[in-house]
Amino acid sequence: YLKISKLALAFAIIHSKPPGKSSKEYTEYLAKTVSEQDFGWKWKVEVLEAEVLRLRQELLLSKISPRFCLENRKQDTCAETLLGQESINPTSYSSQLEDSGCDVCNDSAFDSLGIASDFHQSENNVNTSKHWLERVPPLHLSHTSKEQSMTAPVHFLQCLLEIRKLSEGGILQADFSELENDSFTICNSVSQLLDGLTVFYNSPTFPTPSFLTEAVHVLISLITDTKLSNHVLKKCFKKMEEFKKNLIQIILRNRSVNRFQALHSISQTLGLLGRNNVLRNSLISLLLSEVRQFAEQLLQACQVQSVYDISQYENICLLCMTLEQLLQNETEESNISSSDYQGEEKITFLKNLDQTILHLSDEFPLFSLYLWRLSVLLSSGQMQ
C-alpha cells in the first residue's frame, strides 16, 4: 500500500507540475511549502505552550502567597528584589576585547561578567533597604531572542525568591509546600533558564547583556536558598547535572582566539554552582574525571611523540583552577572543607598520579604543577 501511495504521489506531481519546471524542482518546492506550514503550526504550539506555562506560574505564585500576587497586580511591580542591592548596571567590556583576551591575570578579567563580585556583594548586604523592580512582561515568541527566552523563567523565579525573602522577614505569609504539588511548573521554569544560559555561553556576545548577569544571579540565589533549593534540586537535579556537563564541554571545546573572557565567566559560574552542598560533590567528580582523562591523553601523546590539542591544553587549566577553588573553599552551609570530598573519582585520580606528574613535568610544567596542587588538596585537605 505504501509503495502504491508513493507511486501515485509521484504521478500526481509529474502531471501537475507547471511548465518550465522539472519534476525535481517542483517536488522541492512542494516540500518547502509543506515544511513552512509545519513551522507555522510549531510556532503556534510554542506560543500556546509559553502562555500555558505563564498562567501556571501565576497560579502557583497565587497558591504560595495570594497576598503577594494581589499586591503585585495592583502596583504592577514586585515587592522586593532578591539581590539586596540597587538595580544591575551592565558594564561595557568593549575595551577588554581590543586585544586577544589572553591577559586574564587580574580580578576583573576573571570576573568578566561581574557575576562573582556581585554575588559576594549581595551576601554582605542582606539588610539593605527595599527597592522596586519593574514587572517583566510575558514572553513574546514572535521576536525570539536569547533575552526573551529567559525573560519568563527569570521573572517567575525572581518572584519566588522575593516571596521567600519577605516571608522570612515576617512581612508575608507563604506556603512553599505547594511546590511539591506542581513539579511541572518549577521544572519547566528552571529548565528554560538553564537552556537559555547554555545557548548564550555557546555563542556569547559582548558587551555582556544585563539579562545574563541577572539570570545567573537568579540561578545562584535559587540553589543557595536553604528552603527553596531542596524543592528545586529534588525535581531538577538531572537538568542541573546536564547543565554542569554542558558548561565543562563548552570550556574544553572552545577554540576561538578571543575565548578567554567568555571561558572565565563560565568557570566562575561553575564555581558558584559548587557552593551548593548537593551539587558540589558531583561537580568535583566531573572536573576530576576531565582533568584525569586529559592528563592520560597528554601522557600518551608524550610517550609516542604525537600531536596534542593545544587549545584544549590551554582550556584545561581553567578547569584545574575551578577545581582547586572548589577544593579550597568551605561549603555554603557548613564549615567543612570541600577538600574532604571522598568520591570514587578521587581514588582513580590519585592512582599513579605521581608517575604522571614526573613524566609530564619537563614538557608541561604548568599543568604538572596544577596536578600536584590538586593532589595535595585531595590528600591532606589543605595547601602545604
mmCIF file of N, CA and C in Angstrom, residues 21-141:
data_model
loop_
_atom_site.group_PDB
_atom_site.id
_atom_site.type_symbol
_atom_site.label_atom_id
_atom_site.label_comp_id
_atom_site.label_asym_id
_atom_site.label_seq_id
_atom_site.Cartn_x
_atom_site.Cartn_y
_atom_site.Cartn_z
ATOM 1 N N LYS A 21 9.302 23.927 -15.245
ATOM 2 C CA LYS A 21 9.914 23.364 -14.039
ATOM 3 C C LYS A 21 10.047 21.858 -14.188
ATOM 4 N N SER A 22 11.176 21.337 -13.718
ATOM 5 C CA SER A 22 11.361 19.884 -13.731
ATOM 6 C C SER A 22 10.608 19.265 -12.553
ATOM 7 N N SER A 23 10.405 17.969 -12.622
ATOM 8 C CA SER A 23 9.709 17.263 -11.533
ATOM 9 C C SER A 23 10.467 17.403 -10.218
ATOM 10 N N LYS A 24 11.809 17.391 -10.287
ATOM 11 C CA LYS A 24 12.624 17.529 -9.074
ATOM 12 C C LYS A 24 12.446 18.911 -8.448
ATOM 13 N N GLU A 25 12.498 19.954 -9.286
ATOM 14 C CA GLU A 25 12.336 21.316 -8.775
ATOM 15 C C GLU A 25 10.954 21.515 -8.162
ATOM 16 N N TYR A 26 9.938 20.954 -8.833
ATOM 17 C CA TYR A 26 8.573 21.104 -8.309
ATOM 18 C C TYR A 26 8.396 20.337 -7.001
ATOM 19 N N THR A 27 9.018 19.170 -6.916
ATOM 20 C CA THR A 27 8.954 18.380 -5.667
ATOM 21 C C THR A 27 9.618 19.132 -4.518
ATOM 22 N N GLU A 28 10.779 19.745 -4.786
ATOM 23 C CA GLU A 28 11.473 20.526 -3.756
ATOM 24 C C GLU A 28 10.633 21.730 -3.334
ATOM 25 N N TYR A 29 9.949 22.344 -4.294
ATOM 26 C CA TYR A 29 9.085 23.487 -3.980
ATOM 27 C C TYR A 29 7.931 23.065 -3.078
ATOM 28 N N LEU A 30 7.296 21.919 -3.406
ATOM 29 C CA LEU A 30 6.180 21.430 -2.586
ATOM 30 C C LEU A 30 6.663 21.059 -1.178
ATOM 31 N N ALA A 31 7.843 20.432 -1.095
ATOM 32 C CA ALA A 31 8.383 20.044 0.217
ATOM 33 C C ALA A 31 8.662 21.276 1.077
ATOM 34 N N LYS A 32 9.185 22.323 0.442
ATOM 35 C CA LYS A 32 9.459 23.567 1.174
ATOM 36 C C LYS A 32 8.159 24.209 1.658
ATOM 37 N N THR A 33 7.132 24.191 0.819
ATOM 38 C CA THR A 33 5.835 24.767 1.207
ATOM 39 C C THR A 33 5.244 24.038 2.405
ATOM 40 N N VAL A 34 5.290 22.704 2.359
ATOM 41 C CA VAL A 34 4.748 21.906 3.467
ATOM 42 C C VAL A 34 5.533 22.154 4.745
ATOM 43 N N SER A 35 6.877 22.220 4.644
ATOM 44 C CA SER A 35 7.700 22.435 5.837
ATOM 45 C C SER A 35 7.432 23.802 6.461
ATOM 46 N N GLU A 36 7.181 24.816 5.618
ATOM 47 C CA GLU A 36 6.848 26.141 6.147
ATOM 48 C C GLU A 36 5.523 26.124 6.887
ATOM 49 N N GLN A 37 4.567 25.347 6.378
ATOM 50 C CA GLN A 37 3.284 25.219 7.074
ATOM 51 C C GLN A 37 3.474 24.524 8.420
ATOM 52 N N ASP A 38 4.323 23.488 8.416
ATOM 53 C CA ASP A 38 4.614 22.799 9.676
ATOM 54 C C ASP A 38 5.271 23.742 10.674
ATOM 55 N N PHE A 39 6.198 24.587 10.181
ATOM 56 C CA PHE A 39 6.867 25.549 11.061
ATOM 57 C C PHE A 39 5.862 26.520 11.664
ATOM 58 N N GLY A 40 4.883 26.937 10.853
ATOM 59 C CA GLY A 40 3.847 27.838 11.370
ATOM 60 C C GLY A 40 3.053 27.212 12.491
ATOM 61 N N TRP A 41 2.713 25.929 12.322
ATOM 62 C CA TRP A 41 1.982 25.238 13.379
ATOM 63 C C TRP A 41 2.846 25.067 14.626
ATOM 64 N N LYS A 42 4.124 24.738 14.415
ATOM 65 C CA LYS A 42 5.025 24.578 15.557
ATOM 66 C C LYS A 42 5.154 25.890 16.326
ATOM 67 N N TRP A 43 5.232 26.992 15.572
ATOM 68 C CA TRP A 43 5.344 28.299 16.232
ATOM 69 C C TRP A 43 4.099 28.584 17.065
ATOM 70 N N LYS A 44 2.918 28.280 16.514
ATOM 71 C CA LYS A 44 1.672 28.492 17.258
ATOM 72 C C LYS A 44 1.634 27.623 18.507
ATOM 73 N N VAL A 45 2.100 26.391 18.385
ATOM 74 C CA VAL A 45 2.130 25.498 19.552
ATOM 75 C C VAL A 45 3.075 26.052 20.618
ATOM 76 N N GLU A 46 4.234 26.567 20.211
ATOM 77 C CA GLU A 46 5.182 27.130 21.172
ATOM 78 C C GLU A 46 4.597 28.343 21.885
ATOM 79 N N VAL A 47 3.885 29.181 21.141
ATOM 80 C CA VAL A 47 3.248 30.348 21.749
ATOM 81 C C VAL A 47 2.221 29.917 22.789
ATOM 82 N N LEU A 48 1.398 28.926 22.431
ATOM 83 C CA LEU A 48 0.373 28.442 23.356
ATOM 84 C C LEU A 48 1.005 27.775 24.575
ATOM 85 N N GLU A 49 2.068 26.997 24.358
ATOM 86 C CA GLU A 49 2.753 26.358 25.488
ATOM 87 C C GLU A 49 3.358 27.394 26.427
ATOM 88 N N ALA A 50 3.936 28.454 25.848
ATOM 89 C CA ALA A 50 4.511 29.522 26.675
ATOM 90 C C ALA A 50 3.428 30.216 27.493
ATOM 91 N N GLU A 51 2.266 30.428 26.886
ATOM 92 C CA GLU A 51 1.162 31.074 27.601
ATOM 93 C C GLU A 51 0.628 30.171 28.716
ATOM 94 N N VAL A 52 0.542 28.857 28.436
ATOM 95 C CA VAL A 52 0.103 27.913 29.467
ATOM 96 C C VAL A 52 1.063 27.915 30.641
ATOM 97 N N LEU A 53 2.371 27.912 30.339
ATOM 98 C CA LEU A 53 3.363 27.925 31.413
ATOM 99 C C LEU A 53 3.275 29.213 32.218
ATOM 100 N N ARG A 54 3.076 30.339 31.547
ATOM 101 C CA ARG A 54 2.963 31.616 32.258
ATOM 102 C C ARG A 54 1.764 31.608 33.205
ATOM 103 N N LEU A 55 0.642 31.070 32.734
ATOM 104 C CA LEU A 55 -0.552 31.004 33.578
ATOM 105 C C LEU A 55 -0.338 30.064 34.763
ATOM 106 N N ARG A 56 0.356 28.956 34.507
ATOM 107 C CA ARG A 56 0.637 28.025 35.609
ATOM 108 C C ARG A 56 1.580 28.663 36.629
ATOM 109 N N GLN A 57 2.530 29.477 36.139
ATOM 110 C CA GLN A 57 3.424 30.184 37.059
ATOM 111 C C GLN A 57 2.644 31.149 37.939
ATOM 112 N N GLU A 58 1.729 31.908 37.338
ATOM 113 C CA GLU A 58 0.903 32.841 38.114
ATOM 114 C C GLU A 58 0.033 32.097 39.112
ATOM 115 N N LEU A 59 -0.522 30.960 38.691
ATOM 116 C CA LEU A 59 -1.377 30.175 39.587
ATOM 117 C C LEU A 59 -0.584 29.645 40.770
ATOM 118 N N LEU A 60 0.632 29.155 40.494
ATOM 119 C CA LEU A 60 1.461 28.624 41.576
ATOM 120 C C LEU A 60 1.848 29.717 42.560
ATOM 121 N N LEU A 61 2.215 30.889 42.051
ATOM 122 C CA LEU A 61 2.558 32.001 42.940
ATOM 123 C C LEU A 61 1.364 32.407 43.789
ATOM 124 N N SER A 62 0.173 32.390 43.194
ATOM 125 C CA SER A 62 -1.026 32.775 43.943
ATOM 126 C C SER A 62 -1.346 31.755 45.030
ATOM 127 N N LYS A 63 -1.032 30.479 44.779
ATOM 128 C CA LYS A 63 -1.253 29.453 45.798
ATOM 129 C C LYS A 63 -0.258 29.593 46.941
ATOM 130 N N ILE A 64 0.994 29.925 46.594
ATOM 131 C CA ILE A 64 2.016 30.062 47.625
ATOM 132 C C ILE A 64 1.744 31.281 48.501
ATOM 133 N N SER A 65 1.405 32.406 47.861
ATOM 134 C CA SER A 65 1.147 33.635 48.619
ATOM 135 C C SER A 65 0.142 34.503 47.868
ATOM 136 N N PRO A 66 -1.147 34.354 48.155
ATOM 137 C CA PRO A 66 -2.176 35.150 47.457
ATOM 138 C C PRO A 66 -1.984 36.647 47.656
ATOM 139 N N ARG A 67 -1.529 37.069 48.827
ATOM 140 C CA ARG A 67 -1.378 38.485 49.117
ATOM 141 C C ARG A 67 -0.298 39.107 48.238
ATOM 142 N N PHE A 68 0.782 38.391 48.021
ATOM 143 C CA PHE A 68 1.871 38.901 47.176
ATOM 144 C C PHE A 68 1.382 39.146 45.760
ATOM 145 N N CYS A 69 0.653 38.178 45.208
ATOM 146 C CA CYS A 69 0.175 38.310 43.833
ATOM 147 C C CYS A 69 -0.845 39.437 43.715
ATOM 148 N N LEU A 70 -1.681 39.634 44.748
ATOM 149 C CA LEU A 70 -2.662 40.715 44.734
ATOM 150 C C LEU A 70 -1.960 42.063 44.701
ATOM 151 N N GLU A 71 -0.955 42.237 45.574
ATOM 152 C CA GLU A 71 -0.220 43.492 45.605
ATOM 153 C C GLU A 71 0.595 43.674 44.322
ATOM 154 N N ASN A 72 1.084 42.569 43.778
ATOM 155 C CA ASN A 72 1.882 42.636 42.559
ATOM 156 C C ASN A 72 1.054 43.145 41.386
ATOM 157 N N ARG A 73 -0.197 42.688 41.302
ATOM 158 C CA ARG A 73 -1.068 43.135 40.222
ATOM 159 C C ARG A 73 -1.472 44.595 40.420
ATOM 160 N N LYS A 74 -1.732 44.958 41.667
ATOM 161 C CA LYS A 74 -2.204 46.316 41.949
ATOM 162 C C LYS A 74 -1.137 47.345 41.616
ATOM 163 N N GLN A 75 0.103 47.062 41.994
ATOM 164 C CA GLN A 75 1.173 48.041 41.816
ATOM 165 C C GLN A 75 1.973 47.798 40.537
ATOM 166 N N ASP A 76 1.726 46.635 39.896
ATOM 167 C CA ASP A 76 2.429 46.256 38.683
ATOM 168 C C ASP A 76 3.941 46.237 38.905
ATOM 169 N N THR A 77 4.338 45.922 40.135
ATOM 170 C CA THR A 77 5.759 45.792 40.451
ATOM 171 C C THR A 77 5.940 44.644 41.418
ATOM 172 N N CYS A 78 7.137 44.125 41.505
ATOM 173 C CA CYS A 78 7.457 43.113 42.501
ATOM 174 C C CYS A 78 7.894 43.809 43.782
ATOM 175 N N ALA A 79 7.635 43.197 44.913
ATOM 176 C CA ALA A 79 7.784 43.887 46.178
ATOM 177 C C ALA A 79 9.226 44.186 46.554
ATOM 178 N N GLU A 80 10.099 43.211 46.460
ATOM 179 C CA GLU A 80 11.480 43.445 46.889
ATOM 180 C C GLU A 80 12.403 42.532 46.122
ATOM 181 N N THR A 81 13.511 43.033 45.603
ATOM 182 C CA THR A 81 14.381 42.194 44.789
ATOM 183 C C THR A 81 15.157 41.242 45.667
ATOM 184 N N LEU A 82 15.498 40.094 45.050
ATOM 185 C CA LEU A 82 16.193 39.064 45.792
ATOM 186 C C LEU A 82 17.644 39.399 46.037
ATOM 187 N N LEU A 83 18.215 40.360 45.359
ATOM 188 C CA LEU A 83 19.653 40.565 45.434
ATOM 189 C C LEU A 83 20.074 41.477 46.577
ATOM 190 N N GLY A 84 19.153 42.281 47.109
ATOM 191 C CA GLY A 84 19.505 43.192 48.176
ATOM 192 C C GLY A 84 20.496 44.243 47.743
ATOM 193 N N GLN A 85 20.389 44.704 46.499
ATOM 194 C CA GLN A 85 21.283 45.729 46.001
ATOM 195 C C GLN A 85 20.525 46.561 44.990
ATOM 196 N N GLU A 86 21.104 47.667 44.578
ATOM 197 C CA GLU A 86 20.426 48.535 43.631
ATOM 198 C C GLU A 86 20.385 47.876 42.263
ATOM 199 N N SER A 87 19.686 48.484 41.323
ATOM 200 C CA SER A 87 19.490 47.873 40.011
ATOM 201 C C SER A 87 20.822 47.562 39.369
ATOM 202 N N ILE A 88 20.837 46.461 38.599
ATOM 203 C CA ILE A 88 22.070 45.994 37.983
ATOM 204 C C ILE A 88 22.408 46.868 36.789
ATOM 205 N N ASN A 89 23.614 47.439 36.791
ATOM 206 C CA ASN A 89 24.051 48.288 35.690
ATOM 207 C C ASN A 89 25.029 47.511 34.828
ATOM 208 N N PRO A 90 24.660 47.191 33.586
ATOM 209 C CA PRO A 90 25.590 46.454 32.727
ATOM 210 C C PRO A 90 26.829 47.277 32.432
ATOM 211 N N THR A 91 27.963 46.625 32.474
ATOM 212 C CA THR A 91 29.231 47.300 32.242
ATOM 213 C C THR A 91 29.743 46.977 30.857
ATOM 214 N N SER A 92 30.273 47.958 30.191
ATOM 215 C CA SER A 92 30.802 47.740 28.850
ATOM 216 C C SER A 92 32.198 47.158 28.942
ATOM 217 N N TYR A 93 32.413 46.069 28.201
ATOM 218 C CA TYR A 93 33.711 45.417 28.199
ATOM 219 C C TYR A 93 34.363 45.501 26.827
ATOM 220 N N SER A 94 33.914 46.446 26.014
ATOM 221 C CA SER A 94 34.466 46.533 24.671
ATOM 222 C C SER A 94 35.958 46.809 24.696
ATOM 223 N N SER A 95 36.412 47.573 25.699
ATOM 224 C CA SER A 95 37.830 47.893 25.769
ATOM 225 C C SER A 95 38.665 46.655 26.053
ATOM 226 N N GLN A 96 38.081 45.665 26.779
ATOM 227 C CA GLN A 96 38.820 44.452 27.088
ATOM 228 C C GLN A 96 39.027 43.588 25.861
ATOM 229 N N LEU A 97 38.188 43.804 24.825
ATOM 230 C CA LEU A 97 38.271 42.962 23.647
ATOM 231 C C LEU A 97 39.177 43.546 22.572
ATOM 232 N N GLU A 98 39.858 44.660 22.862
ATOM 233 C CA GLU A 98 40.728 45.251 21.863
ATOM 234 C C GLU A 98 41.953 44.383 21.627
ATOM 235 N N ASP A 99 42.367 43.608 22.669
ATOM 236 C CA ASP A 99 43.490 42.710 22.462
ATOM 237 C C ASP A 99 42.950 41.298 22.270
ATOM 238 N N SER A 100 43.820 40.297 22.420
ATOM 239 C CA SER A 100 43.412 38.921 22.165
ATOM 240 C C SER A 100 42.563 38.352 23.274
ATOM 241 N N GLY A 101 42.491 39.021 24.440
ATOM 242 C CA GLY A 101 41.734 38.494 25.565
ATOM 243 C C GLY A 101 42.522 37.527 26.409
ATOM 244 N N CYS A 102 43.814 37.442 26.158
ATOM 245 C CA CYS A 102 44.633 36.468 26.880
ATOM 246 C C CYS A 102 45.072 36.968 28.249
ATOM 247 N N ASP A 103 45.060 38.275 28.452
ATOM 248 C CA ASP A 103 45.521 38.833 29.721
ATOM 249 C C ASP A 103 44.398 38.737 30.734
ATOM 250 N N VAL A 104 44.443 37.672 31.535
ATOM 251 C CA VAL A 104 43.364 37.425 32.496
ATOM 252 C C VAL A 104 43.914 37.268 33.906
ATOM 253 N N CYS A 105 44.992 37.991 34.181
ATOM 254 C CA CYS A 105 45.642 37.820 35.476
ATOM 255 C C CYS A 105 44.998 38.640 36.576
ATOM 256 N N ASN A 106 44.223 39.678 36.232
ATOM 257 C CA ASN A 106 43.634 40.489 37.275
ATOM 258 C C ASN A 106 42.236 40.008 37.605
ATOM 259 N N ASP A 107 41.697 40.485 38.693
ATOM 260 C CA ASP A 107 40.400 40.025 39.179
ATOM 261 C C ASP A 107 39.281 40.371 38.223
ATOM 262 N N SER A 108 39.356 41.548 37.590
ATOM 263 C CA SER A 108 38.270 41.962 36.711
ATOM 264 C C SER A 108 38.169 41.052 35.506
ATOM 265 N N ALA A 109 39.303 40.546 35.035
ATOM 266 C CA ALA A 109 39.264 39.637 33.894
ATOM 267 C C ALA A 109 38.688 38.294 34.288
ATOM 268 N N PHE A 110 39.009 37.839 35.499
ATOM 269 C CA PHE A 110 38.447 36.580 35.965
ATOM 270 C C PHE A 110 36.950 36.686 36.151
ATOM 271 N N ASP A 111 36.459 37.885 36.438
ATOM 272 C CA ASP A 111 35.027 38.100 36.667
ATOM 273 C C ASP A 111 34.464 38.932 35.531
ATOM 274 N N SER A 112 34.651 38.469 34.298
ATOM 275 C CA SER A 112 34.320 39.281 33.132
ATOM 276 C C SER A 112 32.853 39.608 33.020
ATOM 277 N N LEU A 113 31.999 38.796 33.631
ATOM 278 C CA LEU A 113 30.568 39.093 33.592
ATOM 279 C C LEU A 113 30.096 39.790 34.857
ATOM 280 N N GLY A 114 30.983 39.984 35.810
ATOM 281 C CA GLY A 114 30.589 40.657 37.039
ATOM 282 C C GLY A 114 29.739 39.795 37.937
ATOM 283 N N ILE A 115 29.750 38.486 37.717
ATOM 284 C CA ILE A 115 28.833 37.612 38.445
ATOM 285 C C ILE A 115 29.309 37.372 39.861
ATOM 286 N N ALA A 116 30.570 36.952 39.984
ATOM 287 C CA ALA A 116 31.058 36.565 41.300
ATOM 288 C C ALA A 116 31.086 37.742 42.261
ATOM 289 N N SER A 117 31.610 38.877 41.818
ATOM 290 C CA SER A 117 31.722 40.033 42.701
ATOM 291 C C SER A 117 30.353 40.539 43.128
ATOM 292 N N ASP A 118 29.398 40.549 42.184
ATOM 293 C CA ASP A 118 28.047 40.987 42.524
ATOM 294 C C ASP A 118 27.404 40.042 43.513
ATOM 295 N N PHE A 119 27.652 38.741 43.350
ATOM 296 C CA PHE A 119 27.051 37.777 44.255
ATOM 297 C C PHE A 119 27.624 37.904 45.653
ATOM 298 N N HIS A 120 28.949 38.071 45.750
ATOM 299 C CA HIS A 120 29.560 38.259 47.074
ATOM 300 C C HIS A 120 29.033 39.538 47.719
ATOM 301 N N GLN A 121 28.854 40.584 46.910
ATOM 302 C CA GLN A 121 28.357 41.847 47.455
ATOM 303 C C GLN A 121 26.937 41.681 47.973
ATOM 304 N N SER A 122 26.138 40.870 47.252
ATOM 305 C CA SER A 122 24.759 40.677 47.690
ATOM 306 C C SER A 122 24.706 39.935 49.018
ATOM 307 N N GLU A 123 25.683 39.035 49.261
ATOM 308 C CA GLU A 123 25.724 38.315 50.523
ATOM 309 C C GLU A 123 26.009 39.250 51.694
ATOM 310 N N ASN A 124 26.779 40.293 51.439
ATOM 311 C CA ASN A 124 27.167 41.211 52.502
ATOM 312 C C ASN A 124 26.163 42.334 52.713
ATOM 313 N N ASN A 125 25.111 42.353 51.913
ATOM 314 C CA ASN A 125 24.131 43.424 52.012
ATOM 315 C C ASN A 125 22.714 42.876 52.166
ATOM 316 N N VAL A 126 22.565 41.911 53.054
ATOM 317 C CA VAL A 126 21.268 41.270 53.238
ATOM 318 C C VAL A 126 20.249 42.237 53.804
ATOM 319 N N ASN A 127 20.677 43.162 54.641
ATOM 320 C CA ASN A 127 19.753 44.066 55.316
ATOM 321 C C ASN A 127 19.644 45.427 54.645
ATOM 322 N N THR A 128 19.920 45.485 53.367
ATOM 323 C CA THR A 128 19.809 46.759 52.671
ATOM 324 C C THR A 128 18.355 47.163 52.516
ATOM 325 N N SER A 129 18.149 48.440 52.198
ATOM 326 C CA SER A 129 16.786 48.968 52.105
ATOM 327 C C SER A 129 16.057 48.393 50.911
ATOM 328 N N LYS A 130 14.712 48.426 50.984
ATOM 329 C CA LYS A 130 13.887 47.888 49.909
ATOM 330 C C LYS A 130 13.947 48.801 48.694
ATOM 331 N N HIS A 131 13.840 48.166 47.533
ATOM 332 C CA HIS A 131 13.688 48.942 46.323
ATOM 333 C C HIS A 131 12.831 48.125 45.366
ATOM 334 N N TRP A 132 12.415 48.750 44.282
ATOM 335 C CA TRP A 132 11.405 48.154 43.431
ATOM 336 C C TRP A 132 11.995 47.699 42.108
ATOM 337 N N LEU A 133 11.517 46.572 41.651
ATOM 338 C CA LEU A 133 11.948 46.020 40.377
ATOM 339 C C LEU A 133 10.755 45.995 39.429
ATOM 340 N N GLU A 134 10.929 46.564 38.257
ATOM 341 C CA GLU A 134 9.818 46.639 37.319
ATOM 342 C C GLU A 134 9.350 45.239 36.917
ATOM 343 N N ARG A 135 8.059 45.109 36.742
ATOM 344 C CA ARG A 135 7.478 43.835 36.360
ATOM 345 C C ARG A 135 7.928 43.476 34.946
ATOM 346 N N VAL A 136 8.390 42.252 34.772
ATOM 347 C CA VAL A 136 8.871 41.811 33.469
ATOM 348 C C VAL A 136 7.686 41.361 32.640
ATOM 349 N N PRO A 137 7.545 41.833 31.398
ATOM 350 C CA PRO A 137 6.414 41.444 30.566
ATOM 351 C C PRO A 137 6.481 39.979 30.178
ATOM 352 N N PRO A 138 5.337 39.375 29.789
ATOM 353 C CA PRO A 138 5.337 37.979 29.372
ATOM 354 C C PRO A 138 6.208 37.764 28.142
ATOM 355 N N LEU A 139 6.580 36.504 27.940
ATOM 356 C CA LEU A 139 7.430 36.159 26.817
ATOM 357 C C LEU A 139 6.667 36.270 25.503
ATOM 358 N N HIS A 140 7.292 36.889 24.492
ATOM 359 C CA HIS A 140 6.699 37.008 23.167
ATOM 360 C C HIS A 140 7.577 36.238 22.189
ATOM 361 N N LEU A 141 7.106 35.083 21.743
ATOM 362 C CA LEU A 141 7.914 34.245 20.880
ATOM 363 C C LEU A 141 7.963 34.739 19.446
#
